[in-house]
mmCIF file of C-alpha atoms in Angstrom:
data_model
loop_
_atom_site.group_PDB
_atom_site.id
_atom_site.type_symbol
_atom_site.label_atom_id
_atom_site.label_comp_id
_atom_site.label_asym_id
_atom_site.label_seq_id
_atom_site.Cartn_x
_atom_site.Cartn_y
_atom_site.Cartn_z
ATOM 1 C CA GLY A 92 0.000 0.000 0.000
ATOM 2 C CA GLN A 93 0.838 3.636 0.021
ATOM 3 C CA SER A 94 0.831 6.226 2.786
ATOM 4 C CA LEU A 95 1.642 9.924 2.930
ATOM 5 C CA GLU A 96 2.281 12.276 5.816
ATOM 6 C CA GLN A 97 1.959 16.042 5.663
ATOM 7 C CA PRO A 98 1.257 18.652 8.364
ATOM 8 C CA SER A 99 -2.407 19.392 8.947
ATOM 9 C CA GLU A 100 -2.000 23.156 9.127
ATOM 10 C CA VAL A 101 0.581 25.834 8.401
ATOM 11 C CA THR A 102 0.260 29.556 9.030
ATOM 12 C CA ALA A 103 2.245 32.413 7.504
ATOM 13 C CA VAL A 104 1.988 36.122 6.729
ATOM 14 C CA GLU A 105 1.686 37.849 3.395
ATOM 15 C CA GLY A 106 4.980 38.197 1.583
ATOM 16 C CA ALA A 107 6.626 35.360 3.500
ATOM 17 C CA ILE A 108 7.932 32.006 2.278
ATOM 18 C CA VAL A 109 6.383 28.757 3.457
ATOM 19 C CA GLN A 110 7.371 25.133 2.953
ATOM 20 C CA ILE A 111 4.893 22.242 3.121
ATOM 21 C CA ASN A 112 6.561 18.877 3.625
ATOM 22 C CA CYS A 113 5.394 15.470 2.493
ATOM 23 C CA THR A 114 6.863 12.076 3.319
ATOM 24 C CA TYR A 115 5.591 8.959 1.625
ATOM 25 C CA GLN A 116 5.810 5.194 1.599
ATOM 26 C CA THR A 117 5.145 3.423 -1.638
ATOM 27 C CA SER A 118 6.552 0.797 -3.967
ATOM 28 C CA GLY A 119 7.359 1.255 -7.635
ATOM 29 C CA PHE A 120 7.319 5.025 -7.243
ATOM 30 C CA TYR A 121 6.149 6.960 -10.307
ATOM 31 C CA GLY A 122 6.184 10.539 -9.081
ATOM 32 C CA LEU A 123 5.031 13.068 -6.495
ATOM 33 C CA SER A 124 2.301 15.542 -7.376
ATOM 34 C CA TRP A 125 0.890 18.581 -5.592
ATOM 35 C CA TYR A 126 -2.678 19.849 -5.797
ATOM 36 C CA GLN A 127 -4.271 23.017 -4.439
ATOM 37 C CA GLN A 128 -7.854 23.245 -3.238
ATOM 38 C CA HIS A 129 -9.589 26.437 -2.191
ATOM 39 C CA ASP A 130 -12.419 26.139 0.289
ATOM 40 C CA GLY A 131 -15.495 24.831 -1.515
ATOM 41 C CA GLY A 132 -13.635 24.347 -4.770
ATOM 42 C CA ALA A 133 -12.156 21.550 -6.813
ATOM 43 C CA PRO A 134 -8.551 20.384 -6.454
ATOM 44 C CA THR A 135 -6.295 21.803 -9.159
ATOM 45 C CA PHE A 136 -2.912 20.499 -10.260
ATOM 46 C CA LEU A 137 0.176 22.484 -9.235
ATOM 47 C CA SER A 138 3.277 20.425 -9.944
ATOM 48 C CA TYR A 139 4.766 17.023 -10.628
ATOM 49 C CA ASN A 140 8.222 15.649 -9.749
ATOM 50 C CA ALA A 141 9.451 12.349 -11.117
ATOM 51 C CA LEU A 142 13.164 12.966 -10.622
ATOM 52 C CA ASP A 143 15.186 14.321 -7.712
ATOM 53 C CA GLY A 144 15.536 18.070 -7.543
ATOM 54 C CA LEU A 145 13.628 21.284 -7.687
ATOM 55 C CA GLU A 146 10.921 22.225 -10.181
ATOM 56 C CA GLU A 147 9.960 25.890 -10.323
ATOM 57 C CA THR A 148 6.726 27.381 -11.613
ATOM 58 C CA GLY A 149 6.452 31.056 -10.847
ATOM 59 C CA ARG A 150 6.091 31.622 -7.108
ATOM 60 C CA PHE A 151 5.699 27.887 -6.475
ATOM 61 C CA SER A 152 8.493 25.314 -6.407
ATOM 62 C CA SER A 153 8.387 21.616 -5.651
ATOM 63 C CA PHE A 154 11.257 19.431 -4.510
ATOM 64 C CA LEU A 155 11.737 15.671 -4.480
ATOM 65 C CA SER A 156 14.271 13.362 -2.879
ATOM 66 C CA ARG A 157 13.483 9.786 -3.873
ATOM 67 C CA SER A 158 16.169 8.338 -1.613
ATOM 68 C CA ASP A 159 14.529 10.000 1.399
ATOM 69 C CA SER A 160 10.932 9.419 0.187
ATOM 70 C CA TYR A 161 10.405 13.093 0.812
ATOM 71 C CA GLY A 162 9.224 16.138 -1.015
ATOM 72 C CA TYR A 163 8.078 19.654 -0.333
ATOM 73 C CA LEU A 164 6.131 22.469 -1.869
ATOM 74 C CA LEU A 165 7.654 25.927 -1.482
ATOM 75 C CA LEU A 166 5.453 28.984 -1.832
ATOM 76 C CA GLN A 167 7.188 32.349 -2.103
ATOM 77 C CA GLU A 168 5.882 35.906 -1.846
ATOM 78 C CA LEU A 169 2.750 34.627 -0.188
ATOM 79 C CA GLN A 170 -0.540 36.268 -1.082
ATOM 80 C CA MET A 171 -3.893 36.091 0.645
ATOM 81 C CA LYS A 172 -5.237 34.091 -2.289
ATOM 82 C CA ASP A 173 -2.744 31.314 -1.462
ATOM 83 C CA SER A 174 -4.848 30.429 1.584
ATOM 84 C CA ALA A 175 -6.040 26.956 0.626
ATOM 85 C CA SER A 176 -5.449 23.282 1.272
ATOM 86 C CA TYR A 177 -2.477 21.632 -0.391
ATOM 87 C CA PHE A 178 -2.336 17.905 -1.078
ATOM 88 C CA CYS A 179 0.630 15.795 -2.005
ATOM 89 C CA ALA A 180 -0.095 12.630 -3.984
ATOM 90 C CA VAL A 181 1.921 9.643 -5.132
ATOM 91 C CA ARG A 182 1.342 6.875 -7.602
ATOM 92 C CA ASP A 183 2.991 3.504 -7.494
ATOM 93 C CA LEU A 184 3.204 0.691 -9.965
ATOM 94 C CA TYR A 185 0.081 -1.082 -8.763
ATOM 95 C CA SER A 186 -2.505 1.614 -8.266
ATOM 96 C CA THR A 187 -3.731 5.086 -9.022
ATOM 97 C CA LEU A 188 -2.882 8.318 -7.200
ATOM 98 C CA THR A 189 -3.057 8.245 -3.428
ATOM 99 C CA PHE A 190 -3.562 11.631 -1.797
ATOM 100 C CA GLY A 191 -2.334 12.831 1.552
ATOM 101 C CA LYS A 192 -4.855 14.258 3.981
ATOM 102 C CA GLY A 193 -3.922 17.796 3.068
ATOM 103 C CA THR A 194 -2.267 20.818 4.662
ATOM 104 C CA MET A 195 -4.394 23.876 5.300
ATOM 105 C CA LEU A 196 -2.372 27.033 4.662
ATOM 106 C CA LEU A 197 -3.625 30.170 6.377
ATOM 107 C CA VAL A 198 -2.103 33.419 5.130
ATOM 108 C CA SER A 199 -2.658 36.465 7.318
ATOM 109 C CA PRO A 200 -2.117 40.140 6.479
ATOM 110 C CA ASN B 135 -13.763 23.576 -23.308
ATOM 111 C CA ALA B 136 -15.814 22.888 -20.193
ATOM 112 C CA GLY B 137 -13.251 20.417 -18.781
ATOM 113 C CA VAL B 138 -14.938 18.086 -16.285
ATOM 114 C CA THR B 139 -18.591 18.688 -15.488
ATOM 115 C CA GLN B 140 -20.672 17.092 -12.747
ATOM 116 C CA THR B 141 -24.387 17.038 -12.024
ATOM 117 C CA PRO B 142 -26.052 17.723 -9.701
ATOM 118 C CA LYS B 143 -24.124 20.279 -7.624
ATOM 119 C CA PHE B 144 -26.160 19.605 -4.483
ATOM 120 C CA GLN B 145 -28.417 16.734 -3.436
ATOM 121 C CA VAL B 146 -30.285 15.712 -0.309
ATOM 122 C CA LEU B 147 -31.444 12.113 -0.012
ATOM 123 C CA LYS B 148 -33.267 10.100 2.583
ATOM 124 C CA THR B 149 -31.749 6.871 3.855
ATOM 125 C CA GLY B 150 -32.479 4.063 1.408
ATOM 126 C CA GLN B 151 -33.028 6.251 -1.630
ATOM 127 C CA SER B 152 -30.959 5.767 -4.758
ATOM 128 C CA MET B 153 -29.362 8.243 -7.090
ATOM 129 C CA THR B 154 -26.817 8.564 -9.867
ATOM 130 C CA LEU B 155 -24.109 11.207 -10.044
ATOM 131 C CA GLN B 156 -23.171 12.153 -13.563
ATOM 132 C CA CYS B 157 -19.723 13.153 -14.832
ATOM 133 C CA ALA B 158 -18.534 14.102 -18.296
ATOM 134 C CA GLN B 159 -15.219 15.334 -19.696
ATOM 135 C CA ASP B 160 -14.469 16.954 -23.046
ATOM 136 C CA MET B 161 -10.661 16.606 -23.003
ATOM 137 C CA ASN B 162 -10.593 13.232 -24.793
ATOM 138 C CA HIS B 163 -9.088 11.647 -21.685
ATOM 139 C CA ASN B 164 -8.841 7.890 -21.365
ATOM 140 C CA SER B 165 -9.025 7.578 -17.568
ATOM 141 C CA MET B 166 -11.718 8.744 -15.167
ATOM 142 C CA TYR B 167 -12.128 8.602 -11.401
ATOM 143 C CA TRP B 168 -14.630 9.081 -8.592
ATOM 144 C CA TYR B 169 -13.475 10.354 -5.193
ATOM 145 C CA ARG B 170 -15.169 11.245 -1.983
ATOM 146 C CA GLN B 171 -13.857 13.933 0.337
ATOM 147 C CA ASP B 172 -14.691 14.047 4.021
ATOM 148 C CA PRO B 173 -13.316 16.558 6.551
ATOM 149 C CA GLY B 174 -9.804 15.604 7.619
ATOM 150 C CA MET B 175 -9.721 12.568 5.333
ATOM 151 C CA GLY B 176 -8.388 13.998 2.103
ATOM 152 C CA LEU B 177 -9.541 12.504 -1.190
ATOM 153 C CA ARG B 178 -10.358 8.807 -1.208
ATOM 154 C CA LEU B 179 -10.791 6.893 -4.435
ATOM 155 C CA ILE B 180 -14.096 5.065 -4.835
ATOM 156 C CA TYR B 181 -13.823 3.636 -8.367
ATOM 157 C CA TYR B 182 -11.841 4.379 -11.470
ATOM 158 C CA SER B 183 -11.862 3.556 -15.139
ATOM 159 C CA ALA B 184 -8.445 3.281 -16.733
ATOM 160 C CA SER B 185 -9.955 3.241 -20.212
ATOM 161 C CA GLU B 186 -13.330 2.953 -21.899
ATOM 162 C CA GLY B 187 -14.855 -0.432 -21.118
ATOM 163 C CA THR B 188 -12.969 -1.038 -17.865
ATOM 164 C CA THR B 189 -13.726 -0.177 -14.251
ATOM 165 C CA ASP B 190 -11.910 -1.046 -11.040
ATOM 166 C CA LYS B 191 -12.456 -0.609 -7.332
ATOM 167 C CA GLY B 192 -10.570 1.994 -5.392
ATOM 168 C CA GLU B 193 -10.027 2.377 -1.679
ATOM 169 C CA VAL B 194 -13.693 2.752 -0.599
ATOM 170 C CA PRO B 195 -16.020 1.055 -3.141
ATOM 171 C CA ASN B 196 -18.625 -0.433 -0.792
ATOM 172 C CA GLY B 197 -22.127 0.933 -1.384
ATOM 173 C CA TYR B 198 -21.322 2.301 -4.840
ATOM 174 C CA ASN B 199 -21.452 1.169 -8.453
ATOM 175 C CA VAL B 200 -20.090 2.837 -11.563
ATOM 176 C CA SER B 201 -20.680 2.805 -15.296
ATOM 177 C CA ARG B 202 -18.275 4.012 -17.962
ATOM 178 C CA LEU B 203 -20.955 4.869 -20.472
ATOM 179 C CA ASN B 204 -18.517 5.942 -23.199
ATOM 180 C CA LYS B 205 -15.168 7.691 -23.362
ATOM 181 C CA ARG B 206 -16.660 10.978 -22.127
ATOM 182 C CA GLU B 207 -19.013 9.856 -19.357
ATOM 183 C CA PHE B 208 -18.519 8.060 -16.042
ATOM 184 C CA SER B 209 -21.414 7.784 -13.603
ATOM 185 C CA LEU B 210 -21.534 6.838 -9.922
ATOM 186 C CA ARG B 211 -24.612 5.168 -8.455
ATOM 187 C CA LEU B 212 -25.691 4.877 -4.853
ATOM 188 C CA GLU B 213 -28.242 2.045 -4.741
ATOM 189 C CA SER B 214 -29.393 2.523 -1.146
ATOM 190 C CA ALA B 215 -28.005 5.678 0.381
ATOM 191 C CA ALA B 216 -26.789 5.711 3.978
ATOM 192 C CA PRO B 217 -25.880 8.662 6.244
ATOM 193 C CA SER B 218 -22.229 7.498 6.094
ATOM 194 C CA GLN B 219 -22.279 8.428 2.403
ATOM 195 C CA THR B 220 -22.800 12.100 3.219
ATOM 196 C CA SER B 221 -19.786 13.668 1.559
ATOM 197 C CA VAL B 222 -18.495 15.778 -1.296
ATOM 198 C CA TYR B 223 -18.009 13.712 -4.437
ATOM 199 C CA PHE B 224 -15.473 14.667 -7.074
ATOM 200 C CA CYS B 225 -15.077 13.245 -10.525
ATOM 201 C CA ALA B 226 -11.698 13.569 -12.243
ATOM 202 C CA SER B 227 -10.079 12.579 -15.508
ATOM 203 C CA SER B 228 -6.555 12.128 -16.832
ATOM 204 C CA ALA B 229 -5.109 11.540 -20.262
ATOM 205 C CA THR B 230 -3.573 8.253 -19.205
ATOM 206 C CA LEU B 231 -2.974 5.953 -16.252
ATOM 207 C CA SER B 232 0.479 4.784 -17.236
ATOM 208 C CA GLY B 233 2.853 6.653 -14.973
ATOM 209 C CA GLY B 234 4.219 10.082 -15.686
ATOM 210 C CA PRO B 235 2.945 13.627 -16.143
ATOM 211 C CA THR B 236 0.071 12.559 -18.390
ATOM 212 C CA ASP B 237 -1.515 11.014 -15.309
ATOM 213 C CA THR B 238 -2.259 14.537 -14.066
ATOM 214 C CA GLN B 239 -5.853 14.619 -12.940
ATOM 215 C CA TYR B 240 -8.401 17.330 -13.694
ATOM 216 C CA PHE B 241 -11.304 17.621 -11.311
ATOM 217 C CA GLY B 242 -14.927 18.579 -11.684
ATOM 218 C CA PRO B 243 -16.610 21.086 -9.331
ATOM 219 C CA GLY B 244 -18.024 18.412 -7.027
ATOM 220 C CA THR B 245 -21.417 17.226 -5.803
ATOM 221 C CA ARG B 246 -22.357 17.955 -2.215
ATOM 222 C CA LEU B 247 -24.509 15.054 -1.024
ATOM 223 C CA THR B 248 -26.360 14.860 2.266
ATOM 224 C CA VAL B 249 -28.110 11.661 3.335
ATOM 225 C CA LEU B 250 -30.630 12.102 6.143
#
């Protein structure tokens, strides 16, 4: 089976940088994905890492270390609109995506 | 392009009633999924269809059935609703289910179901 651990809640102020960590256990690892979900909305795709290292997309970056079964999502220059839940997800050889329980990010002025 | 659409947006059922949640995608995706989301539980996979003509159970299939009507449409049926099925239901689709970035899932807006 697969399991993922991520913090339940993170708080930060506007303009700051925040890192949301994700550790996972899986077999036949295919990649780590991140999704964002605003309250009452649908999850939307943010990033995907298949190889070790950092992927950057604007203010968001995602990092993966396959040897440590660990990844993180880095959000820079935080804005109020970044307040949302963030889910990491992994897929292994034998199944579809498994999502973590989500991290609620609260950005304050 | 509407992406992934779901109907209805809201539904209230009484225990024992049945209903079907509809989902359609216009992205020519091969794979489709049904999830439920409960507070503090994240997204849990109910059923999925890797390609037209196939369906498979996910993590929490009990009490549900699915039909992949064609490449575009994937419906979820509750035969005899129970209060434990009160949840938000999301349909999603992806181009493939083969490993890699084309597995990226696109979600519909969700159906908020309450079973009394």
